[in-house]
Amino acid sequence: MKYAIQSKGDDRSNETRDKIIRCFEGYQIEYDDVNPDIVITVGGDGTLLHAFHQYLNTLQKIAFVGVHTGHLGFYADWRTTEIEELVYKIVHDPLRIVRYPLLEVVIKYHNGKPDERYLALNECTVKSEVGSVVMDIKIKDDLFETFRGDGLCISTPSGSTAYNKSLTGAIIHPSIEAIQLAEMASINNRVYRTIGSPLVMPKEHVLKLYPLKNSKYHISIDHIFLVHNDVKSIHCRVAPEKIQFARIRSFPFWNRVRDSFIGKKKDI
Ligand code: NAP
């Protein structure tokens, strides 16, 4: 087996990375940044997002595991005090895998430029360069509504605890293959009317956004922000690819939600 480590880059994360490398010494496991079977991120959820995009082309053969050097994360749920246990289990236990859904985003352009395809682990957001976003929203090619407002956020279940949550979207268990559309400050008046609630769409449903006003948009894919010109439409669906996490011990999703947002369970 081969492993790689991606550190957030601060002193604490780099020290933890070095400690993990020392712990692996003497075992039949080789450090390989290019072709790893397991990628250990050290930092936070943001660090795992970066690693996901770095290894986008080899997702099907990589299992991710995250160590946090700040606060408990959704992707980074191992503590620095548990490094020896983590390394021991990676080396000695059979590797169990869980697969979480991803979001596929295809952007189509007016000027004959080829489509661009992206994969997001958390979400895609669409905001306007100037003024508000005005878009027809189609679900399965049927017009659902015309949106006018600050922007739109389309998230994965595992990204539902990130930006989506700040937009009062629902938290979705990552075993559910779905995407969620959440509004950013929609304008509702006699001309524009939106549903106002986040929408959760199953695997087969394609969500299409058609700009009505401008064609220049700020489109984020996780932490990556790009300006796109001549945008004709944006198509979103559950991606055929998935991300794999090493399930080294059980830490149920709802416990992570509770511990992250409410606080640790009190002893009864
Ligand atoms: P950042 O602005 O430095 O950090 C954003 C925060 O989101 C960090 O605290 C990060 O946790 C946390 N986070 C990332 N993924 C998460 C997840 N799946 N569940 C719960 N929290 C999560 O940006 P970044 O580190 O590069 O991360 C990019 C992400 O930031 C985007 O994908 C988006 O979800 C999020 N974001 C949120 C808002 C908002 O809520 N208003 C605005 C912009 C972006 P760590 O500290 O553990 O890294």
Short mmCIF file of C-alpha atoms and ligand atoms in Angstrom, two decimals:
data_model
loop_
_atom_site.label_atom_id
_atom_site.label_comp_id
_atom_site.label_asym_id
_atom_site.label_seq_id
_atom_site.Cartn_x
_atom_site.Cartn_y
_atom_site.Cartn_z
CA MET A 1 0.00 0.00 0.00
CA LYS A 2 1.11 3.58 -0.72
CA TYR A 3 0.12 6.70 1.16
CA ALA A 4 0.41 10.46 0.79
CA ILE A 5 -0.13 13.29 3.25
CA GLN A 6 -1.51 16.72 2.44
CA SER A 7 -0.85 19.31 5.14
CA LYS A 8 -2.65 22.64 5.56
CA GLY A 9 0.85 24.13 5.79
CA ASP A 10 0.80 25.73 9.25
CA ASP A 11 3.35 24.66 11.88
CA ARG A 12 0.97 22.40 13.81
CA SER A 13 -0.21 20.61 10.66
CA ASN A 14 3.35 20.18 9.37
CA GLU A 15 4.49 18.77 12.74
CA THR A 16 1.57 16.34 12.67
CA ARG A 17 2.44 15.33 9.08
CA ASP A 18 6.04 14.61 10.16
CA LYS A 19 4.79 12.59 13.13
CA ILE A 20 2.57 10.48 10.86
CA ILE A 21 5.53 9.80 8.53
CA ARG A 22 7.64 8.70 11.55
CA CYS A 23 4.83 6.40 12.74
CA PHE A 24 4.70 4.66 9.32
CA GLU A 25 8.47 4.00 9.32
CA GLY A 26 9.26 0.30 9.62
CA TYR A 27 5.97 -0.82 8.09
CA GLN A 28 5.45 -2.15 4.54
CA ILE A 29 3.83 1.08 3.42
CA GLU A 30 5.50 3.50 1.09
CA TYR A 31 5.12 7.30 0.79
CA ASP A 32 3.96 8.16 -2.76
CA ASP A 33 2.50 11.57 -3.61
CA VAL A 34 1.72 10.60 -7.21
CA ASN A 35 -0.05 7.24 -6.92
CA PRO A 36 -1.30 6.87 -3.36
CA ASP A 37 -3.95 4.37 -2.24
CA ILE A 38 -4.68 6.41 0.86
CA VAL A 39 -4.43 10.20 1.26
CA ILE A 40 -4.25 11.58 4.79
CA THR A 41 -5.07 15.26 5.08
CA VAL A 42 -3.87 17.24 8.07
CA GLY A 43 -5.57 20.56 8.81
CA GLY A 44 -9.31 20.91 8.39
CA ASP A 45 -12.18 20.23 6.03
CA GLY A 46 -10.71 22.86 3.70
CA THR A 47 -7.50 20.79 3.48
CA LEU A 48 -9.47 17.75 2.42
CA LEU A 49 -11.27 19.83 -0.23
CA HIS A 50 -7.87 20.84 -1.64
CA ALA A 51 -6.67 17.21 -1.64
CA PHE A 52 -9.87 16.08 -3.37
CA HIS A 53 -9.20 18.50 -6.23
CA GLN A 54 -5.55 17.51 -6.40
CA TYR A 55 -6.42 13.82 -6.86
CA LEU A 56 -9.54 14.36 -9.00
CA ASN A 57 -8.27 12.11 -11.78
CA THR A 58 -7.61 9.09 -9.57
CA LEU A 59 -10.58 9.27 -7.20
CA GLN A 60 -11.65 5.68 -7.85
CA LYS A 61 -8.43 4.26 -6.39
CA ILE A 62 -7.93 6.60 -3.44
CA ALA A 63 -9.38 6.50 0.07
CA PHE A 64 -9.24 9.79 2.00
CA VAL A 65 -8.93 10.24 5.74
CA GLY A 66 -8.72 13.57 7.55
CA VAL A 67 -6.91 14.65 10.72
CA HIS A 68 -7.89 18.00 12.22
CA THR A 69 -5.41 20.38 13.79
CA GLY A 70 -8.03 23.01 14.61
CA HIS A 71 -11.61 22.00 15.32
CA LEU A 72 -13.56 18.82 14.59
CA GLY A 73 -14.39 18.63 10.90
CA PHE A 74 -16.82 16.66 8.78
CA TYR A 75 -14.06 15.26 6.60
CA ALA A 76 -11.29 15.76 9.16
CA ASP A 77 -12.46 13.86 12.21
CA TRP A 78 -9.25 12.35 13.64
CA ARG A 79 -7.49 14.21 16.46
CA THR A 80 -3.71 14.75 16.53
CA THR A 81 -3.64 12.72 19.78
CA GLU A 82 -4.94 9.69 17.85
CA ILE A 83 -2.19 9.50 15.23
CA GLU A 84 -0.63 6.26 16.57
CA GLU A 85 -4.03 4.55 16.60
CA LEU A 86 -4.79 5.81 13.07
CA VAL A 87 -1.48 4.56 11.66
CA TYR A 88 -1.77 1.21 13.49
CA LYS A 89 -5.26 0.64 12.07
CA ILE A 90 -4.28 1.65 8.51
CA VAL A 91 -1.39 -0.84 8.62
CA HIS A 92 -3.06 -3.75 10.45
CA ASP A 93 -6.79 -3.63 9.71
CA PRO A 94 -8.47 -4.40 6.39
CA LEU A 95 -9.32 -1.08 4.73
CA ARG A 96 -13.07 -0.43 4.81
CA ILE A 97 -14.41 2.17 2.42
CA VAL A 98 -17.50 4.43 2.38
CA ARG A 99 -18.47 6.28 -0.79
CA TYR A 100 -20.13 9.69 -0.77
CA PRO A 101 -21.92 11.38 -3.70
CA LEU A 102 -20.38 14.25 -5.66
CA LEU A 103 -21.91 17.06 -7.72
CA GLU A 104 -21.32 17.24 -11.46
CA VAL A 105 -21.46 20.74 -12.98
CA VAL A 106 -21.39 21.28 -16.74
CA ILE A 107 -21.15 24.86 -18.00
CA LYS A 108 -22.24 25.59 -21.58
CA TYR A 109 -21.22 28.76 -23.43
CA HIS A 110 -22.66 31.00 -26.18
CA ASN A 111 -19.50 31.53 -28.20
CA GLY A 112 -18.92 27.98 -29.38
CA LYS A 113 -16.40 27.40 -26.57
CA PRO A 114 -16.44 23.73 -25.48
CA ASP A 115 -18.42 22.78 -22.37
CA GLU A 116 -16.53 22.76 -19.09
CA ARG A 117 -17.14 19.89 -16.64
CA TYR A 118 -16.40 20.11 -12.91
CA LEU A 119 -16.81 17.87 -9.87
CA ALA A 120 -17.56 19.36 -6.47
CA LEU A 121 -17.27 17.70 -3.09
CA ASN A 122 -19.15 20.46 -1.22
CA GLU A 123 -20.99 22.70 -3.66
CA CYS A 124 -21.16 25.00 -6.65
CA THR A 125 -22.28 28.59 -6.14
CA VAL A 126 -23.40 30.97 -8.88
CA LYS A 127 -23.21 34.72 -8.36
CA SER A 128 -23.40 37.61 -10.76
CA GLU A 129 -20.52 39.88 -11.70
CA VAL A 130 -22.88 42.90 -11.61
CA GLY A 131 -26.38 43.22 -10.22
CA SER A 132 -28.53 40.29 -9.27
CA VAL A 133 -28.62 36.81 -10.74
CA VAL A 134 -31.66 36.36 -12.99
CA MET A 135 -32.10 32.80 -14.17
CA ASP A 136 -34.72 30.37 -15.34
CA ILE A 137 -34.47 27.21 -13.29
CA LYS A 138 -35.48 24.02 -15.06
CA ILE A 139 -35.83 20.64 -13.40
CA LYS A 140 -35.88 17.68 -15.80
CA ASP A 141 -36.24 20.24 -18.63
CA ASP A 142 -39.45 21.70 -17.16
CA LEU A 143 -39.40 25.37 -16.15
CA PHE A 144 -39.74 25.43 -12.38
CA GLU A 145 -39.27 29.13 -11.61
CA THR A 146 -37.47 32.32 -12.60
CA PHE A 147 -35.00 33.21 -9.86
CA ARG A 148 -33.82 36.70 -9.11
CA GLY A 149 -31.51 37.32 -6.17
CA ASP A 150 -27.94 37.23 -4.90
CA GLY A 151 -27.14 33.74 -6.13
CA LEU A 152 -27.70 30.01 -5.96
CA CYS A 153 -25.93 27.21 -4.14
CA ILE A 154 -26.09 23.61 -5.34
CA SER A 155 -24.59 21.24 -2.81
CA THR A 156 -23.82 17.60 -2.18
CA PRO A 157 -25.06 15.80 0.95
CA SER A 158 -21.60 15.99 2.57
CA GLY A 159 -21.43 19.68 1.58
CA SER A 160 -24.85 20.28 3.12
CA THR A 161 -23.14 21.16 6.42
CA ALA A 162 -21.01 23.84 4.73
CA TYR A 163 -22.22 26.89 2.73
CA ASN A 164 -25.63 25.27 2.25
CA LYS A 165 -26.21 25.26 6.02
CA SER A 166 -25.53 29.00 6.21
CA LEU A 167 -28.34 29.39 3.65
CA THR A 168 -30.66 27.37 5.93
CA GLY A 169 -30.53 24.38 3.62
CA ALA A 170 -31.26 20.95 5.06
CA ILE A 171 -28.51 18.69 6.35
CA ILE A 172 -28.59 15.53 4.26
CA HIS A 173 -27.05 12.19 5.17
CA PRO A 174 -24.30 11.37 2.63
CA SER A 175 -25.74 7.89 2.05
CA ILE A 176 -28.54 9.66 0.11
CA GLU A 177 -27.63 10.23 -3.52
CA ALA A 178 -29.02 13.71 -4.04
CA ILE A 179 -28.18 17.34 -4.71
CA GLN A 180 -29.71 20.36 -3.01
CA LEU A 181 -30.52 23.78 -4.45
CA ALA A 182 -30.57 26.67 -1.96
CA GLU A 183 -31.35 30.29 -2.71
CA MET A 184 -29.27 33.30 -1.69
CA ALA A 185 -31.56 36.24 -0.89
CA SER A 186 -34.22 35.77 -3.54
CA ILE A 187 -36.31 38.76 -4.56
CA ASN A 188 -40.00 37.97 -4.26
CA ASN A 189 -42.50 40.48 -5.63
CA ARG A 190 -45.22 40.60 -8.28
CA VAL A 191 -42.73 39.97 -11.06
CA TYR A 192 -40.39 37.42 -9.53
CA ARG A 193 -41.58 34.55 -7.39
CA THR A 194 -39.51 31.66 -6.13
CA ILE A 195 -40.34 28.68 -3.99
CA GLY A 196 -38.20 30.06 -1.15
CA SER A 197 -37.40 26.60 0.24
CA PRO A 198 -34.32 24.51 -0.52
CA LEU A 199 -35.05 21.75 -3.03
CA VAL A 200 -33.55 18.26 -2.74
CA MET A 201 -33.30 16.38 -6.02
CA PRO A 202 -32.66 12.67 -6.54
CA LYS A 203 -29.96 11.13 -8.64
CA GLU A 204 -31.84 11.03 -11.95
CA HIS A 205 -32.95 14.68 -11.96
CA VAL A 206 -30.91 17.27 -13.84
CA LEU A 207 -31.10 20.86 -12.68
CA LYS A 208 -30.48 23.45 -15.40
CA LEU A 209 -29.91 27.17 -14.87
CA TYR A 210 -30.41 29.53 -17.83
CA PRO A 211 -29.16 33.11 -17.36
CA LEU A 212 -31.68 35.70 -18.56
CA LYS A 213 -29.75 38.91 -17.98
CA ASN A 214 -25.97 38.82 -17.95
CA SER A 215 -23.69 36.09 -19.17
CA LYS A 216 -20.71 36.79 -16.88
CA TYR A 217 -20.82 34.82 -13.64
CA HIS A 218 -18.71 34.06 -10.59
CA ILE A 219 -18.98 30.32 -10.26
CA SER A 220 -17.35 28.54 -7.34
CA ILE A 221 -16.56 24.85 -7.19
CA ASP A 222 -15.78 24.22 -3.52
CA HIS A 223 -12.90 26.64 -2.68
CA ILE A 224 -12.15 27.40 -6.35
CA PHE A 225 -13.60 30.66 -7.71
CA LEU A 226 -13.67 31.35 -11.45
CA VAL A 227 -15.22 34.05 -13.61
CA HIS A 228 -17.05 32.59 -16.63
CA ASN A 229 -18.01 34.71 -19.65
CA ASP A 230 -20.73 33.94 -22.22
CA VAL A 231 -22.50 31.46 -19.94
CA LYS A 232 -25.45 29.90 -21.76
CA SER A 233 -26.51 27.38 -19.12
CA ILE A 234 -25.28 25.50 -16.05
CA HIS A 235 -26.30 21.85 -15.65
CA CYS A 236 -26.08 20.10 -12.29
CA ARG A 237 -26.70 16.50 -11.26
CA VAL A 238 -25.40 13.78 -8.96
CA ALA A 239 -22.08 12.79 -10.54
CA PRO A 240 -21.40 9.23 -11.65
CA GLU A 241 -18.13 9.40 -9.68
CA LYS A 242 -17.95 9.19 -5.88
CA ILE A 243 -15.37 10.08 -3.27
CA GLN A 244 -14.08 7.24 -1.10
CA PHE A 245 -13.32 7.67 2.57
CA ALA A 246 -11.40 5.15 4.66
CA ARG A 247 -13.81 4.04 7.40
CA ILE A 248 -11.19 3.25 10.00
CA ARG A 249 -13.56 3.51 12.95
CA SER A 250 -17.20 4.28 13.30
CA PHE A 251 -18.10 7.95 13.75
CA PRO A 252 -21.72 8.24 12.60
CA PHE A 253 -22.59 11.31 10.53
CA TRP A 254 -25.30 12.49 12.92
CA ASN A 255 -22.83 12.33 15.83
CA ARG A 256 -20.46 14.54 13.82
CA VAL A 257 -23.31 16.97 13.13
CA ARG A 258 -24.19 17.05 16.84
CA ASP A 259 -20.59 17.41 18.03
CA SER A 260 -19.81 20.13 15.46
CA PHE A 261 -22.88 22.30 15.78
CA ILE A 262 -24.46 21.57 19.15
CA GLY A 263 -21.63 20.27 21.31
CA LYS A 264 -20.57 16.93 22.68
CA LYS A 265 -23.25 14.60 24.00
CA LYS A 266 -23.70 15.01 27.74
CA ASP A 267 -23.37 11.89 29.90
CA ILE A 268 -26.78 10.94 31.20
P1 NAP B 1 -12.81 29.01 4.17
O1 NAP B 1 -13.65 30.21 3.91
O2 NAP B 1 -11.40 29.20 4.65
O3 NAP B 1 -13.54 28.03 5.23
C1 NAP B 1 -14.88 27.81 5.25
C2 NAP B 1 -15.29 26.99 6.47
O4 NAP B 1 -16.12 25.93 6.00
C3 NAP B 1 -14.14 26.36 7.27
O5 NAP B 1 -14.43 26.49 8.65
C4 NAP B 1 -14.21 24.89 6.84
O6 NAP B 1 -13.77 24.00 7.85
C5 NAP B 1 -15.71 24.73 6.66
N1 NAP B 1 -16.10 23.58 5.84
C6 NAP B 1 -15.61 23.18 4.64
N2 NAP B 1 -16.27 22.09 4.23
C7 NAP B 1 -17.20 21.79 5.17
C8 NAP B 1 -18.19 20.79 5.29
N3 NAP B 1 -18.39 19.87 4.35
N4 NAP B 1 -18.98 20.81 6.37
C9 NAP B 1 -18.84 21.75 7.34
N5 NAP B 1 -17.92 22.73 7.29
C10 NAP B 1 -17.11 22.75 6.20
O7 NAP B 1 -12.79 28.14 2.84
P2 NAP B 1 -12.16 26.74 2.54
O8 NAP B 1 -11.52 26.14 3.76
O9 NAP B 1 -11.36 26.84 1.30
O10 NAP B 1 -13.50 25.92 2.23
C11 NAP B 1 -14.30 26.22 1.13
C12 NAP B 1 -15.71 26.02 1.59
O11 NAP B 1 -16.08 27.12 2.41
C13 NAP B 1 -16.73 26.03 0.50
O12 NAP B 1 -16.86 24.75 -0.10
C14 NAP B 1 -17.98 26.45 1.24
O13 NAP B 1 -18.75 25.35 1.66
C15 NAP B 1 -17.47 27.15 2.46
N6 NAP B 1 -17.97 28.52 2.48
C16 NAP B 1 -18.96 28.80 3.35
C17 NAP B 1 -19.53 30.07 3.37
C18 NAP B 1 -20.63 30.34 4.32
O14 NAP B 1 -20.97 29.44 5.11
N7 NAP B 1 -21.23 31.53 4.29
C19 NAP B 1 -19.06 31.05 2.51
C20 NAP B 1 -18.04 30.73 1.63
C21 NAP B 1 -17.51 29.45 1.61
P3 NAP B 1 -12.24 23.88 8.31
O15 NAP B 1 -12.00 25.07 9.20
O16 NAP B 1 -12.23 22.57 9.05
O17 NAP B 1 -11.37 23.88 7.10
#
